[in-house]
CSV table of N, CA, C and O in Angstrom, one decimal:
chain,number,residue,atom,x,y,z
A,1064,MET,N,-4.4,26.0,3.1
A,1064,MET,CA,-3.8,25.4,2.0
A,1064,MET,C,-2.9,26.7,1.4
A,1064,MET,O,-3.6,27.9,1.1
A,1065,HIS,N,-1.5,26.5,0.8
A,1065,HIS,CA,-1.1,28.1,0.4
A,1065,HIS,C,-1.9,27.6,-1.0
A,1065,HIS,O,-0.9,26.7,-1.9
A,1066,LEU,N,-1.8,28.6,-1.7
A,1066,LEU,CA,-2.0,28.8,-3.2
A,1066,LEU,C,-1.3,28.7,-4.1
A,1066,LEU,O,-1.4,28.2,-5.2
A,1067,GLY,N,0.0,29.2,-4.0
A,1067,GLY,CA,1.1,29.1,-4.7
A,1067,GLY,C,1.6,27.6,-4.7
A,1067,GLY,O,1.6,27.3,-5.9
A,1068,GLU,N,1.4,27.1,-3.7
A,1068,GLU,CA,1.7,25.5,-3.9
A,1068,GLU,C,0.8,24.7,-4.7
A,1068,GLU,O,1.2,24.0,-5.5
A,1069,LEU,N,-0.6,24.9,-4.9
A,1069,LEU,CA,-1.6,24.3,-5.3
A,1069,LEU,C,-1.4,24.7,-6.9
A,1069,LEU,O,-1.7,23.7,-7.6
A,1070,GLU,N,-1.2,26.2,-7.0
A,1070,GLU,CA,-1.1,26.5,-8.4
A,1070,GLU,C,0.3,25.7,-9.0
A,1070,GLU,O,0.2,25.5,-10.2
A,1071,ARG,N,1.1,25.6,-8.3
A,1071,ARG,CA,2.7,24.8,-9.0
A,1071,ARG,C,2.3,23.5,-9.4
A,1071,ARG,O,2.6,22.6,-10.5
A,1072,ALA,N,1.5,22.7,-8.2
A,1072,ALA,CA,1.2,21.5,-8.9
A,1072,ALA,C,0.0,21.3,-9.9
A,1072,ALA,O,0.4,20.3,-10.5
A,1073,CYS,N,-0.9,22.0,-9.9
A,1073,CYS,CA,-1.7,22.4,-11.0
A,1073,CYS,C,-0.9,22.5,-12.3
A,1073,CYS,O,-1.1,21.7,-13.1
A,1074,ASP,N,0.3,23.3,-12.2
A,1074,ASP,CA,1.0,23.4,-13.7
A,1074,ASP,C,1.8,22.2,-14.1
A,1074,ASP,O,1.7,21.9,-15.1
A,1075,ALA,N,2.2,21.7,-12.7
A,1075,ALA,CA,3.0,20.4,-13.3
A,1075,ALA,C,2.1,19.5,-13.5
A,1075,ALA,O,2.8,18.6,-14.5
A,1076,LEU,N,1.3,19.3,-13.1
A,1076,LEU,CA,0.0,17.9,-13.7
A,1076,LEU,C,-0.6,18.3,-14.7
A,1076,LEU,O,-0.7,17.3,-16.0
A,1077,ARG,N,-0.4,19.6,-15.2
A,1077,ARG,CA,-1.0,20.1,-16.9
A,1077,ARG,C,0.1,19.5,-17.7
A,1077,ARG,O,0.0,19.2,-18.7
A,1078,GLY,N,1.5,19.7,-17.2
A,1078,GLY,CA,2.4,19.3,-17.9
A,1078,GLY,C,2.7,17.6,-18.1
A,1078,GLY,O,3.1,17.5,-18.8
A,1079,LEU,N,2.0,17.2,-17.7
A,1079,LEU,CA,2.0,15.7,-17.5
A,1079,LEU,C,0.6,15.3,-18.4
A,1079,LEU,O,0.5,14.0,-18.5
A,1080,GLY,N,-0.4,16.0,-18.6
A,1080,GLY,CA,-1.2,15.9,-19.6
A,1080,GLY,C,-2.5,16.0,-19.0
A,1080,GLY,O,-3.5,15.6,-20.0
A,1081,PHE,N,-2.5,16.6,-17.9
A,1081,PHE,CA,-3.9,16.5,-17.0
A,1081,PHE,C,-4.8,17.8,-17.7
A,1081,PHE,O,-3.8,18.9,-17.0
A,1082,SER,N,-5.6,17.8,-18.1
A,1082,SER,CA,-5.9,19.3,-18.7
A,1082,SER,C,-6.7,19.8,-17.8
A,1082,SER,O,-6.6,21.4,-17.5
A,1083,ASN,N,-7.5,19.2,-16.6
A,1083,ASN,CA,-8.1,20.1,-15.5
A,1083,ASN,C,-7.6,19.3,-14.3
A,1083,ASN,O,-8.5,18.5,-13.7
A,1084,PRO,N,-6.3,19.2,-13.4
A,1084,PRO,CA,-5.9,18.5,-12.5
A,1084,PRO,C,-6.9,18.9,-11.2
A,1084,PRO,O,-6.8,17.7,-10.4
A,1085,LEU,N,-7.7,19.9,-10.8
A,1085,LEU,CA,-8.5,19.8,-9.6
A,1085,LEU,C,-9.3,19.3,-9.6
A,1085,LEU,O,-9.9,18.4,-8.9
A,1086,LEU,N,-10.3,18.8,-11.0
A,1086,LEU,CA,-10.8,17.7,-11.3
A,1086,LEU,C,-10.6,16.3,-11.4
A,1086,LEU,O,-11.2,15.0,-11.3
A,1087,GLN,N,-9.4,16.3,-12.0
A,1087,GLN,CA,-8.7,14.9,-12.5
A,1087,GLN,C,-8.2,14.1,-11.4
A,1087,GLN,O,-7.8,12.8,-11.2
A,1088,VAL,N,-7.7,14.9,-10.4
A,1088,VAL,CA,-6.4,14.3,-10.0
A,1088,VAL,C,-6.8,14.6,-8.4
A,1088,VAL,O,-6.6,15.7,-8.3
A,1089,PRO,N,-7.0,13.3,-7.5
A,1089,PRO,CA,-7.4,13.7,-6.0
A,1089,PRO,C,-6.0,14.2,-5.2
A,1089,PRO,O,-4.6,13.6,-5.9
A,1090,MET,N,-6.2,15.2,-4.7
A,1090,MET,CA,-4.7,15.9,-4.3
A,1090,MET,C,-4.8,15.9,-2.3
A,1090,MET,O,-6.2,16.3,-2.1
A,1091,ARG,N,-4.0,16.0,-1.9
A,1091,ARG,CA,-4.1,16.2,-0.6
A,1091,ARG,C,-2.5,17.1,-0.2
A,1091,ARG,O,-1.9,17.2,-1.0
A,1092,ARG,N,-2.7,17.4,1.0
A,1092,ARG,CA,-1.6,18.1,1.2
A,1092,ARG,C,-1.0,17.3,2.5
A,1092,ARG,O,-1.4,16.7,3.5
A,1093,ARG,N,0.2,18.0,2.8
A,1093,ARG,CA,1.5,17.5,4.0
A,1093,ARG,C,2.1,18.5,4.0
A,1093,ARG,O,3.1,19.1,3.5
A,1094,GLY,N,1.8,19.3,5.0
A,1094,GLY,CA,2.4,20.4,5.7
A,1094,GLY,C,2.1,21.6,4.4
A,1094,GLY,O,1.0,21.9,4.3
A,1095,LYS,N,3.0,22.3,4.3
A,1095,LYS,CA,2.9,23.0,2.8
A,1095,LYS,C,3.0,22.5,1.6
A,1095,LYS,O,2.6,23.0,0.8
A,1096,GLN,N,3.4,21.2,1.3
A,1096,GLN,CA,3.4,20.6,0.1
A,1096,GLN,C,2.2,20.0,-0.3
A,1096,GLN,O,1.4,19.3,0.6
A,1097,VAL,N,1.5,20.2,-1.4
A,1097,VAL,CA,0.4,19.4,-2.1
A,1097,VAL,C,1.0,18.0,-3.0
A,1097,VAL,O,2.0,18.2,-3.5
A,1098,LEU,N,0.4,17.0,-2.7
A,1098,LEU,CA,0.5,15.7,-3.1
A,1098,LEU,C,-0.5,15.3,-3.9
A,1098,LEU,O,-1.8,15.6,-3.8
A,1099,ALA,N,-0.4,14.6,-5.0
A,1099,ALA,CA,-1.4,14.1,-5.8
A,1099,ALA,C,-1.3,12.6,-6.1
A,1099,ALA,O,-0.4,11.8,-5.8
A,1100,VAL,N,-2.4,11.9,-6.0
A,1100,VAL,CA,-2.8,10.5,-6.5
A,1100,VAL,C,-2.5,10.3,-7.8
A,1100,VAL,O,-3.7,10.4,-8.3
A,1101,VAL,N,-2.2,9.5,-8.4
A,1101,VAL,CA,-2.0,9.5,-9.7
A,1101,VAL,C,-1.6,7.7,-10.1
A,1101,VAL,O,-0.3,7.1,-9.2
A,1102,ASP,N,-2.6,7.3,-10.7
A,1102,ASP,CA,-2.6,5.9,-10.5
A,1102,ASP,C,-2.2,4.8,-9.6
A,1102,ASP,O,-1.2,3.9,-9.9
A,1103,GLY,N,-2.8,5.5,-8.6
A,1103,GLY,CA,-2.6,4.7,-7.3
A,1103,GLY,C,-1.4,5.1,-6.5
A,1103,GLY,O,-1.1,4.7,-5.3
A,1104,ALA,N,-0.4,6.1,-6.7
A,1104,ALA,CA,0.8,6.5,-6.4
A,1104,ALA,C,0.6,7.8,-6.1
A,1104,ALA,O,0.0,8.8,-6.8
A,1105,VAL,N,1.2,8.0,-4.5
A,1105,VAL,CA,1.3,9.5,-4.0
A,1105,VAL,C,2.4,10.1,-4.8
A,1105,VAL,O,3.6,9.6,-4.4
A,1106,LEU,N,2.4,11.1,-5.2
A,1106,LEU,CA,3.6,12.0,-5.8
A,1106,LEU,C,3.7,13.3,-5.5
A,1106,LEU,O,2.8,14.2,-5.4
A,1107,ASP,N,4.9,14.0,-5.8
A,1107,ASP,CA,5.0,15.4,-5.6
A,1107,ASP,C,4.8,15.9,-7.2
A,1107,ASP,O,5.8,15.7,-7.7
A,1108,PRO,N,3.7,16.5,-7.8
A,1108,PRO,CA,3.8,16.7,-8.6
A,1108,PRO,C,4.7,17.8,-9.2
A,1108,PRO,O,5.2,17.7,-10.6
A,1109,ALA,N,5.4,18.6,-8.5
A,1109,ALA,CA,6.1,19.7,-8.8
A,1109,ALA,C,7.8,18.8,-9.0
A,1109,ALA,O,8.3,19.4,-9.7
A,1110,THR,N,7.8,17.9,-8.4
A,1110,THR,CA,9.1,17.1,-8.5
A,1110,THR,C,8.9,16.0,-9.5
A,1110,THR,O,10.2,15.3,-10.0
A,1111,GLY,N,8.1,15.0,-9.5
A,1111,GLY,CA,7.5,13.9,-9.8
A,1111,GLY,C,8.2,12.9,-9.2
A,1111,GLY,O,8.4,11.9,-9.7
A,1112,GLN,N,8.4,13.2,-7.7
A,1112,GLN,CA,8.9,12.3,-7.2
A,1112,GLN,C,7.9,11.4,-6.3
A,1112,GLN,O,6.9,12.2,-5.9
A,1113,LEU,N,8.0,10.1,-6.2
A,1113,LEU,CA,6.8,9.1,-5.9
A,1113,LEU,C,7.3,9.4,-4.0
A,1113,LEU,O,8.3,9.0,-3.9
A,1114,LEU,N,6.4,9.3,-3.2
A,1114,LEU,CA,6.4,9.0,-1.7
A,1114,LEU,C,6.5,7.6,-1.6
A,1114,LEU,O,5.4,6.6,-1.8
A,1115,LEU,N,7.7,7.0,-1.8
A,1115,LEU,CA,7.3,5.5,-1.5
A,1115,LEU,C,7.1,5.2,-0.2
A,1115,LEU,O,6.1,4.2,-0.2
A,1116,ASP,N,7.2,5.4,0.8
A,1116,ASP,CA,6.9,5.0,2.0
A,1116,ASP,C,5.0,4.9,1.9
A,1116,ASP,O,4.4,3.8,2.3
A,1117,GLU,N,4.7,5.8,1.6
A,1117,GLU,CA,3.0,5.9,1.2
A,1117,GLU,C,2.7,4.6,0.4
A,1117,GLU,O,1.8,4.0,0.0
A,1118,SER,N,3.9,4.5,-0.5
A,1118,SER,CA,3.4,3.5,-1.7
A,1118,SER,C,3.1,2.0,-1.2
A,1118,SER,O,2.4,1.1,-1.3
A,1119,PHE,N,3.9,1.6,0.0
A,1119,PHE,CA,3.9,0.6,0.6
A,1119,PHE,C,2.7,0.3,1.5
A,1119,PHE,O,2.0,-0.8,1.2
A,1120,THR,N,2.4,1.2,2.0
A,1120,THR,CA,1.4,1.6,2.8
A,1120,THR,C,-0.2,1.0,1.6
A,1120,THR,O,-0.6,0.4,2.5
A,1121,ALA,N,-0.3,1.8,0.8
A,1121,ALA,CA,-1.0,1.6,-0.3
A,1121,ALA,C,-1.1,0.2,-1.1
A,1121,ALA,O,-2.0,-0.5,-1.1
A,1122,ALA,N,0.0,-0.4,-0.8
A,1122,ALA,CA,0.2,-1.6,-1.8
A,1122,ALA,C,-0.4,-2.7,-0.8
A,1122,ALA,O,-1.4,-3.7,-1.1
A,1123,ASN,N,-0.2,-2.5,0.5
A,1123,ASN,CA,-0.5,-3.4,1.6
A,1123,ASN,C,-2.3,-3.5,1.7
A,1123,ASN,O,-2.8,-4.3,1.9
A,1124,ALA,N,-2.5,-2.3,1.6
A,1124,ALA,CA,-4.1,-1.5,1.7
A,1124,ALA,C,-4.9,-2.4,0.5
A,1124,ALA,O,-6.0,-3.0,0.6
A,1125,TRP,N,-4.1,-2.2,-0.6
A,1125,TRP,CA,-5.0,-2.5,-1.8
A,1125,TRP,C,-4.7,-4.2,-1.8
A,1125,TRP,O,-5.8,-5.0,-2.1
A,1126,LEU,N,-3.6,-5.0,-1.3
A,1126,LEU,CA,-4.1,-6.5,-1.4
A,1126,LEU,C,-5.0,-6.6,-0.4
A,1126,LEU,O,-5.8,-7.7,-0.4
A,1127,ALA,N,-5.2,-6.3,1.1
A,1127,ALA,CA,-6.0,-6.3,1.8
A,1127,ALA,C,-7.7,-6.0,1.3
A,1127,ALA,O,-8.4,-7.0,1.5
A,1128,ARG,N,-8.1,-5.2,0.3
A,1128,ARG,CA,-9.0,-4.7,0.1
A,1128,ARG,C,-9.5,-5.8,-1.1
A,1128,ARG,O,-10.6,-6.2,-1.5
A,1129,SER,N,-8.4,-6.4,-1.8
A,1129,SER,CA,-9.0,-7.1,-3.0
A,1129,SER,C,-9.2,-8.7,-2.5
A,1129,SER,O,-8.9,-9.6,-3.3
A,1130,GLY,N,-8.9,-8.8,-1.2
A,1130,GLY,CA,-8.7,-10.1,-0.7
A,1130,GLY,C,-7.6,-11.2,-0.8
A,1130,GLY,O,-7.6,-12.3,-1.2
A,1131,VAL,N,-6.5,-10.4,-1.3
A,1131,VAL,CA,-5.5,-11.3,-1.8
A,1131,VAL,C,-4.9,-11.7,-0.6
A,1131,VAL,O,-4.1,-10.9,0.2
A,1132,ASP,N,-4.9,-13.1,-0.4
A,1132,ASP,CA,-4.1,-13.6,1.0
A,1132,ASP,C,-3.0,-14.5,0.9
A,1132,ASP,O,-3.0,-15.7,0.7
A,1133,ASP,N,-2.0,-13.6,0.2
A,1133,ASP,CA,-0.7,-14.3,-0.1
A,1133,ASP,C,0.2,-14.3,0.7
A,1133,ASP,O,1.1,-12.9,0.6
A,1134,PRO,N,0.8,-14.8,1.7
A,1134,PRO,CA,1.8,-14.6,2.8
A,1134,PRO,C,3.0,-14.8,2.3
A,1134,PRO,O,3.8,-13.5,2.4
A,1135,GLU,N,3.8,-15.1,1.2
A,1135,GLU,CA,4.9,-14.8,0.2
A,1135,GLU,C,4.9,-13.7,0.0
A,1135,GLU,O,6.0,-12.9,-0.1
A,1136,LEU,N,3.7,-13.2,-0.5
A,1136,LEU,CA,3.6,-11.9,-1.6
A,1136,LEU,C,3.7,-10.8,-0.6
A,1136,LEU,O,4.7,-9.6,-0.2
A,1137,GLN,N,3.2,-11.0,0.5
A,1137,GLN,CA,3.2,-10.1,1.6
A,1137,GLN,C,4.6,-9.8,2.5
A,1137,GLN,O,5.2,-8.9,2.9
A,1138,THR,N,5.1,-11.1,2.3
A,1138,THR,CA,6.7,-11.0,2.9
A,1138,THR,C,7.5,-10.2,2.3
A,1138,THR,O,8.5,-9.7,2.7
A,1139,VAL,N,7.6,-10.4,0.7
A,1139,VAL,CA,8.5,-9.9,-0.3
A,1139,VAL,C,8.4,-8.3,-0.1
A,1139,VAL,O,9.1,-7.7,0.1
A,1140,LEU,N,6.9,-8.1,0.0
A,1140,LEU,CA,6.6,-6.7,-0.1
A,1140,LEU,C,7.1,-6.2,1.5
A,1140,LEU,O,8.2,-5.1,1.4
A,1141,ASN,N,7.1,-6.6,2.6
A,1141,ASN,CA,7.4,-6.0,4.1
A,1141,ASN,C,9.2,-6.2,3.8
A,1141,ASN,O,9.7,-5.5,4.6
A,1142,ASP,N,9.3,-7.5,3.6
A,1142,ASP,CA,11.2,-7.5,3.0
A,1142,ASP,C,11.9,-6.2,2.4
A,1142,ASP,O,12.7,-5.8,2.6
A,1143,GLU,N,11.0,-6.1,1.2
A,1143,GLU,CA,11.5,-4.7,0.0
A,1143,GLU,C,11.5,-3.5,1.3
A,1143,GLU,O,12.4,-2.7,1.4
A,1144,ARG,N,10.4,-3.3,2.0
A,1144,ARG,CA,10.3,-2.0,2.5
A,1144,ARG,C,11.6,-2.0,3.9
A,1144,ARG,O,12.1,-0.9,4.2
A,1145,THR,N,11.9,-3.3,4.4
A,1145,THR,CA,13.0,-3.3,5.3
A,1145,THR,C,14.1,-2.9,4.8
A,1145,THR,O,15.4,-2.1,5.5
A,1146,ARG,N,14.4,-3.7,3.6
A,1146,ARG,CA,15.4,-3.0,3.1
A,1146,ARG,C,15.7,-2.1,2.6
A,1146,ARG,O,17.1,-1.4,2.8
A,1147,ALA,N,14.6,-1.1,2.2
A,1147,ALA,CA,14.6,-0.2,1.5
A,1147,ALA,C,15.4,1.0,2.9
A,1147,ALA,O,15.9,2.1,2.5
A,1148,VAL,N,14.6,0.4,4.1
A,1148,VAL,CA,15.0,1.4,5.3
A,1148,VAL,C,16.3,1.2,5.7
A,1148,VAL,O,16.9,2.0,6.0
A,1149,ALA,N,16.6,0.1,5.7
A,1149,ALA,CA,18.1,-0.3,5.9
A,1149,ALA,C,19.1,0.5,4.9
A,1149,ALA,O,20.2,1.1,5.4
A,1150,ALA,N,18.7,0.6,3.7
A,1150,ALA,CA,19.6,1.3,2.9
A,1150,ALA,C,19.6,2.3,2.8
A,1150,ALA,O,20.0,3.4,2.3
A,1151,GLY,N,18.7,2.9,3.7
A,1151,GLY,CA,18.5,4.3,3.4
A,1151,GLY,C,18.0,5.1,2.7
A,1151,GLY,O,17.7,6.5,2.8
A,1152,GLU,N,17.2,4.2,1.9
A,1152,GLU,CA,16.2,4.9,0.4
A,1152,GLU,C,14.9,5.6,1.2
A,1152,GLU,O,14.3,6.1,0.5
A,1153,LEU,N,14.6,5.4,2.5
A,1153,LEU,CA,13.3,6.2,3.2
A,1153,LEU,C,13.8,6.9,4.1
A,1153,LEU,O,12.9,7.5,4.9
A,1154,ARG,N,15.0,7.3,4.1
A,1154,ARG,CA,15.2,8.3,5.3
A,1154,ARG,C,15.2,9.8,5.1
A,1154,ARG,O,14.2,10.6,5.5
A,1155,THR,N,14.8,9.8,3.6
A,1155,THR,CA,13.8,11.0,2.9
A,1155,THR,C,12.5,10.4,2.4
A,1155,THR,O,12.7,9.3,2.1
A,1156,PRO,N,11.9,11.0,2.4
A,1156,PRO,CA,10.1,10.6,2.1
A,1156,PRO,C,10.3,10.2,0.5
A,1156,PRO,O,9.2,9.7,-0.1
A,1157,PHE,N,11.3,10.6,-0.4
A,1157,PHE,CA,11.0,10.5,-1.8
A,1157,PHE,C,12.1,9.9,-2.4
A,1157,PHE,O,13.0,9.8,-2.2
A,1158,LEU,N,11.4,9.2,-3.7
A,1158,LEU,CA,12.3,8.3,-4.4
A,1158,LEU,C,12.0,8.8,-6.0
A,1158,LEU,O,10.6,9.1,-5.9
A,1159,SER,N,12.8,9.1,-6.6
A,1159,SER,CA,12.9,9.5,-8.2
A,1159,SER,C,11.9,8.9,-8.9
A,1159,SER,O,11.9,7.6,-8.8
A,1160,LEU,N,10.6,9.1,-9.4
A,1160,LEU,CA,9.7,8.9,-10.3
A,1160,LEU,C,10.1,9.3,-11.7
A,1160,LEU,O,9.6,10.6,-11.8
A,1161,PRO,N,10.2,8.2,-12.8
A,1161,PRO,CA,10.4,8.9,-14.1
A,1161,PRO,C,8.9,9.3,-14.8
A,1161,PRO,O,8.1,8.6,-14.5
A,1162,ILE,N,9.1,10.5,-15.2
A,1162,ILE,CA,7.8,11.3,-15.8
A,1162,ILE,C,7.7,11.0,-17.0
A,1162,ILE,O,9.0,11.0,-17.7
A,1163,LYS,N,6.4,10.6,-17.7
A,1163,LYS,CA,6.5,10.4,-19.0
A,1163,LYS,C,6.4,11.6,-19.7
A,1163,LYS,O,6.0,12.4,-19.9
């Protein structure tokens, strides 16, 4: 892991209110990029952008773990992902996430 990327991620997370991001926020890397998991959403802390495709995966995983067996909800979620792909919203992996 490149320490400069990790340092930038931690600085950004401190700006979001985390006093000790290395202990408070699960992080992982994607190539040279450092990603953070905040409230179940995977985001690039340096830009505040949400990793949309992983959000769909996380939503499906949460439904499965929670024992939610709602075919209509699954259909809506899958239809939204299909729509986002067709609209080109998943061509790049990020979608803007408003930062508080």
